[in-house]
Amino acid sequence: MTPLPTRPPPAFDPSAPVAERRAALVSALPGPLRDVLGAGRLERRPRFGDRGFDGVTEDWTPPDGVTAQQALMARRALDELTGSILAPASPDHLLARVLALLSHYPAKGTAPEVEHLVALDWAEDLGEFPAWAVDAAARTWRRTQKWRPSIAEMRALCEEACAPEWALARRLSVIAAAPTSASGDGAGEGTGHGRAGRLRALAGGAVRRMG
């Protein structure tokens, strides 16, 4: 079996411009996987909700002829991305960050024990996001707003903070679950309906985060 080419993971800097973050992550991927990403087809369409325009939905389709080896590369890259850069923040970090943010906007007449319960609710509702995205959202709110945020507003800021990384995760998940051609090594590794179903579910979650 031909070994899969790898590169050392880049040092991730969440404060870097979006384009630089995306370029650094893509440049660390194996060449054959970068080729698939570069040849994919991208379509964007508006999304409408109860209040009218509700953002843009991205549909990305890999090119025909994805090999089993390229799909395996995508699975491994996806596991690394979701297990490191996009790994959810620890509960302790979330609770500390939320309590610190809320302390900047004290609620009059709210008992300390109730405020702590509110913070626990916030930590639960932000639990899917990485620590750096939560930190960025809190920093953005502190510097731009005068009033206490809602959970929905903080979730929106967290989604915006890590949208490029989730966009890449979605594309990797689509490649990993794509029907593969017979060419390429590693054709028998990591296949199966359960694995493909999990990857499709992840792709759907990434779409929701990006929307």
GROMACS .gro file of N, CA and C in nm, residues 43-154:
model
  336
   43GLU      N    1  -2.157   2.632  -0.563
   43GLU     CA    2  -2.278   2.710  -0.593
   43GLU      C    3  -2.328   2.773  -0.464
   44ARG      N    4  -2.366   2.899  -0.472
   44ARG     CA    5  -2.422   2.969  -0.358
   44ARG      C    6  -2.562   3.016  -0.394
   45ARG      N    7  -2.653   2.999  -0.299
   45ARG     CA    8  -2.789   3.044  -0.323
   45ARG      C    9  -2.844   3.109  -0.197
   46PRO      N   10  -2.931   3.207  -0.214
   46PRO     CA   11  -2.987   3.276  -0.096
   46PRO      C   12  -3.080   3.183  -0.019
   47ARG      N   13  -3.086   3.207   0.111
   47ARG     CA   14  -3.176   3.131   0.197
   47ARG      C   15  -3.273   3.228   0.263
   48PHE      N   16  -3.399   3.188   0.269
   48PHE     CA   17  -3.501   3.275   0.325
   48PHE      C   18  -3.572   3.205   0.440
   49GLY      N   19  -3.596   3.283   0.545
   49GLY     CA   20  -3.666   3.232   0.661
   49GLY      C   21  -3.793   3.310   0.687
   50ASP      N   22  -3.841   3.302   0.809
   50ASP     CA   23  -3.966   3.370   0.843
   50ASP      C   24  -3.954   3.521   0.831
   51ARG      N   25  -3.832   3.573   0.848
   51ARG     CA   26  -3.811   3.718   0.844
   51ARG      C   27  -3.749   3.764   0.713
   52GLY      N   28  -3.757   3.681   0.612
   52GLY     CA   29  -3.700   3.718   0.483
   52GLY      C   30  -3.562   3.658   0.463
   53PHE      N   31  -3.475   3.734   0.400
   53PHE     CA   32  -3.341   3.686   0.367
   53PHE      C   33  -3.266   3.643   0.493
   54ASP      N   34  -3.210   3.522   0.489
   54ASP     CA   35  -3.148   3.466   0.609
   54ASP      C   36  -3.009   3.409   0.577
   55GLY      N   37  -2.937   3.476   0.489
   55GLY     CA   38  -2.801   3.434   0.459
   55GLY      C   39  -2.791   3.356   0.329
   56VAL      N   40  -2.673   3.302   0.308
   56VAL     CA   41  -2.641   3.231   0.185
   56VAL      C   42  -2.602   3.088   0.218
   57THR      N   43  -2.655   2.995   0.143
   57THR     CA   44  -2.621   2.853   0.158
   57THR      C   45  -2.520   2.813   0.052
   58GLU      N   46  -2.419   2.741   0.093
   58GLU     CA   47  -2.315   2.697   0.001
   58GLU      C   48  -2.333   2.549  -0.032
   59ASP      N   49  -2.331   2.517  -0.161
   59ASP     CA   50  -2.332   2.379  -0.208
   59ASP      C   51  -2.201   2.354  -0.283
   60TRP      N   52  -2.120   2.264  -0.230
   60TRP     CA   53  -1.993   2.232  -0.294
   60TRP      C   54  -1.995   2.085  -0.335
   61THR      N   55  -1.958   2.060  -0.461
   61THR     CA   56  -1.960   1.925  -0.515
   61THR      C   57  -1.821   1.887  -0.563
   62PRO      N   58  -1.769   1.773  -0.522
   62PRO     CA   59  -1.635   1.734  -0.569
   62PRO      C   60  -1.640   1.695  -0.716
   63PRO      N   61  -1.526   1.697  -0.784
   63PRO     CA   62  -1.524   1.653  -0.924
   63PRO      C   63  -1.548   1.503  -0.935
   64ASP      N   64  -1.581   1.459  -1.053
   64ASP     CA   65  -1.597   1.316  -1.076
   64ASP      C   66  -1.460   1.247  -1.066
   65GLY      N   67  -1.463   1.121  -1.028
   65GLY     CA   68  -1.341   1.043  -1.028
   65GLY      C   69  -1.260   1.051  -0.902
   66VAL      N   70  -1.322   1.088  -0.788
   66VAL     CA   71  -1.249   1.085  -0.661
   66VAL      C   72  -1.205   0.942  -0.633
   67THR      N   73  -1.078   0.925  -0.602
   67THR     CA   74  -1.026   0.791  -0.576
   67THR      C   75  -1.046   0.752  -0.431
   68ALA      N   76  -1.034   0.623  -0.405
   68ALA     CA   77  -1.046   0.574  -0.268
   68ALA      C   78  -0.935   0.633  -0.180
   69GLN      N   79  -0.816   0.653  -0.236
   69GLN     CA   80  -0.708   0.710  -0.158
   69GLN      C   81  -0.738   0.856  -0.123
   70GLN      N   82  -0.793   0.930  -0.217
   70GLN     CA   83  -0.828   1.070  -0.189
   70GLN      C   84  -0.938   1.078  -0.084
   71ALA      N   85  -1.034   0.986  -0.092
   71ALA     CA   86  -1.139   0.984   0.010
   71ALA      C   87  -1.081   0.953   0.148
   72LEU      N   88  -0.985   0.862   0.152
   72LEU     CA   89  -0.921   0.829   0.279
   72LEU      C   90  -0.842   0.948   0.332
   73MET      N   91  -0.772   1.018   0.245
   73MET     CA   92  -0.702   1.139   0.286
   73MET      C   93  -0.799   1.241   0.346
   74ALA      N   94  -0.915   1.254   0.282
   74ALA     CA   95  -1.014   1.350   0.331
   74ALA      C   96  -1.066   1.309   0.468
   75ARG      N   97  -1.088   1.179   0.489
   75ARG     CA   98  -1.135   1.133   0.620
   75ARG      C   99  -1.034   1.162   0.728
   76ARG      N  100  -0.908   1.137   0.698
   76ARG     CA  101  -0.804   1.161   0.798
   76ARG      C  102  -0.787   1.310   0.826
   77ALA      N  103  -0.791   1.391   0.720
   77ALA     CA  104  -0.779   1.536   0.740
   77ALA      C  105  -0.899   1.590   0.818
   78LEU      N  106  -1.017   1.536   0.790
   78LEU     CA  107  -1.136   1.579   0.862
   78LEU      C  108  -1.128   1.542   1.009
   79ASP      N  109  -1.083   1.421   1.038
   79ASP     CA  110  -1.069   1.379   1.177
   79ASP      C  111  -0.971   1.470   1.252
   80GLU      N  112  -0.862   1.506   1.184
   80GLU     CA  113  -0.763   1.592   1.248
   80GLU      C  114  -0.818   1.732   1.271
   81LEU      N  115  -0.891   1.785   1.172
   81LEU     CA  116  -0.946   1.919   1.184
   81LEU      C  117  -1.050   1.928   1.294
   82THR      N  118  -1.143   1.832   1.296
   82THR     CA  119  -1.250   1.836   1.396
   82THR      C  120  -1.200   1.794   1.534
   83GLY      N  121  -1.088   1.725   1.539
   83GLY     CA  122  -1.034   1.683   1.668
   83GLY      C  123  -0.937   1.781   1.730
   84SER      N  124  -0.902   1.885   1.656
   84SER     CA  125  -0.805   1.982   1.708
   84SER      C  126  -0.860   2.123   1.697
   85ILE      N  127  -0.851   2.183   1.580
   85ILE     CA  128  -0.891   2.323   1.563
   85ILE      C  129  -1.039   2.343   1.592
   86LEU      N  130  -1.122   2.248   1.551
   86LEU     CA  131  -1.266   2.261   1.570
   86LEU      C  132  -1.318   2.181   1.688
   87ALA      N  133  -1.229   2.131   1.773
   87ALA     CA  134  -1.274   2.057   1.890
   87ALA      C  135  -1.351   2.148   1.985
   88PRO      N  136  -1.464   2.103   2.039
   88PRO     CA  137  -1.542   2.188   2.130
   88PRO      C  138  -1.463   2.231   2.252
   89ALA      N  139  -1.493   2.350   2.299
   89ALA     CA  140  -1.427   2.402   2.420
   89ALA      C  141  -1.465   2.317   2.541
   90SER      N  142  -1.379   2.316   2.639
   90SER     CA  143  -1.409   2.243   2.761
   90SER      C  144  -1.517   2.317   2.840
   91PRO      N  145  -1.598   2.245   2.915
   91PRO     CA  146  -1.702   2.312   2.995
   91PRO      C  147  -1.645   2.417   3.090
   92ASP      N  148  -1.530   2.390   3.151
   92ASP     CA  149  -1.471   2.488   3.243
   92ASP      C  150  -1.435   2.617   3.171
   93HIS      N  151  -1.378   2.605   3.052
   93HIS     CA  152  -1.342   2.725   2.976
   93HIS      C  153  -1.466   2.804   2.938
   94LEU      N  154  -1.569   2.733   2.893
   94LEU     CA  155  -1.693   2.800   2.852
   94LEU      C  156  -1.756   2.875   2.969
   95LEU      N  157  -1.765   2.808   3.083
   95LEU     CA  158  -1.828   2.871   3.198
   95LEU      C  159  -1.750   2.994   3.243
   96ALA      N  160  -1.619   2.984   3.246
   96ALA     CA  161  -1.538   3.099   3.286
   96ALA      C  162  -1.554   3.214   3.188
   97ARG      N  163  -1.555   3.183   3.059
   97ARG     CA  164  -1.568   3.288   2.958
   97ARG      C  165  -1.705   3.355   2.965
   98VAL      N  166  -1.810   3.275   2.983
   98VAL     CA  167  -1.944   3.331   2.990
   98VAL      C  168  -1.961   3.417   3.115
   99LEU      N  169  -1.915   3.368   3.229
   99LEU     CA  170  -1.926   3.446   3.353
   99LEU      C  171  -1.851   3.579   3.341
  100ALA      N  172  -1.734   3.575   3.277
  100ALA     CA  173  -1.658   3.699   3.259
  100ALA      C  174  -1.732   3.795   3.169
  101LEU      N  175  -1.790   3.745   3.061
  101LEU     CA  176  -1.863   3.833   2.969
  101LEU      C  177  -1.984   3.894   3.037
  102LEU      N  178  -2.061   3.813   3.108
  102LEU     CA  179  -2.182   3.864   3.172
  102LEU      C  180  -2.149   3.964   3.282
  103SER      N  181  -2.032   3.951   3.341
  103SER     CA  182  -1.995   4.045   3.447
  103SER      C  183  -1.976   4.186   3.393
  104HIS      N  184  -1.951   4.198   3.264
  104HIS     CA  185  -1.940   4.331   3.203
  104HIS      C  186  -2.078   4.397   3.186
  105TYR      N  187  -2.182   4.316   3.190
  105TYR     CA  188  -2.318   4.365   3.170
  105TYR      C  189  -2.407   4.312   3.283
  106PRO      N  190  -2.386   4.358   3.405
  106PRO     CA  191  -2.460   4.303   3.519
  106PRO      C  192  -2.610   4.326   3.504
  107ALA      N  193  -2.686   4.222   3.539
  107ALA     CA  194  -2.832   4.231   3.535
  107ALA      C  195  -2.883   4.275   3.671
  108LYS      N  196  -2.954   4.385   3.674
  108LYS     CA  197  -3.005   4.439   3.799
  108LYS      C  198  -3.111   4.345   3.857
  109GLY      N  199  -3.102   4.322   3.986
  109GLY     CA  200  -3.203   4.242   4.054
  109GLY      C  201  -3.189   4.093   4.036
  110THR      N  202  -3.082   4.047   3.975
  110THR     CA  203  -3.061   3.904   3.954
  110THR      C  204  -2.968   3.850   4.062
  111ALA      N  205  -3.014   3.751   4.135
  111ALA     CA  206  -2.934   3.692   4.242
  111ALA      C  207  -2.813   3.620   4.183
  112PRO      N  208  -2.702   3.616   4.259
  112PRO     CA  209  -2.581   3.550   4.208
  112PRO      C  210  -2.604   3.405   4.167
  113GLU      N  211  -2.686   3.334   4.244
  113GLU     CA  212  -2.709   3.194   4.208
  113GLU      C  213  -2.786   3.180   4.076
  114VAL      N  214  -2.877   3.276   4.052
  114VAL     CA  215  -2.950   3.275   3.925
  114VAL      C  216  -2.857   3.309   3.810
  115GLU      N  217  -2.769   3.407   3.833
  115GLU     CA  218  -2.672   3.444   3.730
  115GLU      C  219  -2.583   3.325   3.696
  116HIS      N  220  -2.546   3.247   3.796
  116HIS     CA  221  -2.465   3.129   3.770
  116HIS      C  222  -2.542   3.027   3.686
  117LEU      N  223  -2.670   3.009   3.713
  117LEU     CA  224  -2.751   2.917   3.633
  117LEU      C  225  -2.764   2.967   3.490
  118VAL      N  226  -2.777   3.099   3.474
  118VAL     CA  227  -2.782   3.156   3.339
  118VAL      C  228  -2.652   3.124   3.264
  119ALA      N  229  -2.539   3.142   3.333
  119ALA     CA  230  -2.411   3.112   3.271
  119ALA      C  231  -2.400   2.965   3.231
  120LEU      N  232  -2.454   2.876   3.313
  120LEU     CA  233  -2.452   2.734   3.279
  120LEU      C  234  -2.534   2.708   3.153
  121ASP      N  235  -2.648   2.775   3.140
  121ASP     CA  236  -2.728   2.761   3.018
  121ASP      C  237  -2.648   2.808   2.896
  122TRP      N  238  -2.581   2.921   2.910
  122TRP     CA  239  -2.500   2.973   2.801
  122TRP      C  240  -2.390   2.875   2.764
  123ALA      N  241  -2.323   2.821   2.863
  123ALA     CA  242  -2.214   2.727   2.837
  123ALA      C  243  -2.266   2.604   2.763
  124GLU      N  244  -2.385   2.559   2.799
  124GLU     CA  245  -2.443   2.445   2.729
  124GLU      C  246  -2.475   2.480   2.584
  125ASP      N  247  -2.532   2.597   2.561
  125ASP     CA  248  -2.574   2.635   2.427
  125ASP      C  249  -2.458   2.673   2.337
  126LEU      N  250  -2.342   2.701   2.394
  126LEU     CA  251  -2.223   2.731   2.315
  126LEU      C  252  -2.126   2.614   2.311
  127GLY      N  253  -2.168   2.501   2.364
  127GLY     CA  254  -2.078   2.388   2.382
  127GLY      C  255  -2.025   2.324   2.256
  128GLU      N  256  -2.086   2.349   2.141
  128GLU     CA  257  -2.038   2.287   2.017
  128GLU      C  258  -1.922   2.362   1.954
  129PHE      N  259  -1.892   2.483   2.002
  129PHE     CA  260  -1.792   2.568   1.939
  129PHE      C  261  -1.655   2.553   2.004
  130PRO      N  262  -1.548   2.573   1.926
  130PRO     CA  263  -1.413   2.568   1.985
  130PRO      C  264  -1.389   2.689   2.074
  131ALA      N  265  -1.295   2.674   2.166
  131ALA     CA  266  -1.269   2.779   2.264
  131ALA      C  267  -1.230   2.910   2.197
  132TRP      N  268  -1.147   2.903   2.093
  132TRP     CA  269  -1.101   3.025   2.028
  132TRP      C  270  -1.215   3.101   1.962
  133ALA      N  271  -1.317   3.030   1.912
  133ALA     CA  272  -1.432   3.097   1.850
  133ALA      C  273  -1.517   3.167   1.956
  134VAL      N  274  -1.535   3.101   2.071
  134VAL     CA  275  -1.610   3.163   2.181
  134VAL      C  276  -1.536   3.286   2.232
  135ASP      N  277  -1.405   3.275   2.245
  135ASP     CA  278  -1.326   3.390   2.290
  135ASP      C  279  -1.338   3.506   2.192
  136ALA      N  280  -1.332   3.476   2.062
  136ALA     CA  281  -1.343   3.580   1.961
  136ALA      C  282  -1.480   3.646   1.964
  137ALA      N  283  -1.584   3.565   1.983
  137ALA     CA  284  -1.720   3.621   1.989
  137ALA      C  285  -1.735   3.713   2.110
  138ALA      N  286  -1.684   3.671   2.225
  138ALA     CA  287  -1.694   3.754   2.345
  138ALA      C  288  -1.616   3.884   2.327
  139ARG      N  289  -1.500   3.875   2.266
  139ARG     CA  290  -1.418   3.995   2.244
  139ARG      C  291  -1.488   4.092   2.149
  140THR      N  292  -1.547   4.039   2.044
  140THR     CA  293  -1.619   4.123   1.949
  140THR      C  294  -1.735   4.194   2.017
  141TRP      N  295  -1.809   4.121   2.099
  141TRP     CA  296  -1.924   4.184   2.165
  141TRP      C  297  -1.880   4.293   2.263
  142ARG      N  298  -1.778   4.264   2.342
  142ARG     CA  299  -1.730   4.363   2.439
  142ARG      C  300  -1.688   4.493   2.371
  143ARG      N  301  -1.629   4.481   2.255
  143ARG     CA  302  -1.572   4.598   2.188
  143ARG      C  303  -1.672   4.673   2.100
  144THR      N  304  -1.788   4.615   2.077
  144THR     CA  305  -1.880   4.678   1.982
  144THR      C  306  -2.019   4.705   2.038
  145GLN      N  307  -2.055   4.648   2.154
  145GLN     CA  308  -2.191   4.658   2.203
  145GLN      C  309  -2.195   4.713   2.345
  146LYS      N  310  -2.304   4.781   2.375
  146LYS     CA  311  -2.321   4.838   2.508
  146LYS      C  312  -2.409   4.752   2.598
  147TRP      N  313  -2.486   4.661   2.538
  147TRP     CA  314  -2.585   4.587   2.615
  147TRP      C  315  -2.549   4.440   2.623
  148ARG      N  316  -2.607   4.374   2.720
  148ARG     CA  317  -2.585   4.230   2.739
  148ARG      C  318  -2.637   4.154   2.617
  149PRO      N  319  -2.560   4.060   2.565
  149PRO     CA  320  -2.605   3.985   2.447
  149PRO      C  321  -2.704   3.875   2.485
  150SER      N  322  -2.775   3.828   2.385
  150SER     CA  323  -2.856   3.709   2.400
  150SER      C  324  -2.773   3.587   2.359
  151ILE      N  325  -2.821   3.470   2.396
  151ILE     CA  326  -2.751   3.348   2.355
  151ILE      C  327  -2.749   3.337   2.204
  152ALA      N  328  -2.861   3.371   2.139
  152ALA     CA  329  -2.868   3.361   1.993
  152ALA      C  330  -2.765   3.453   1.928
  153GLU      N  331  -2.745   3.571   1.983
  153GLU     CA  332  -2.646   3.663   1.927
  153GLU      C  333  -2.505   3.609   1.943
  154MET      N  334  -2.477   3.549   2.057
  154MET     CA  335  -2.345   3.492   2.078
  154MET      C  336  -2.321   3.370   1.988
   0.00000   0.00000   0.00000
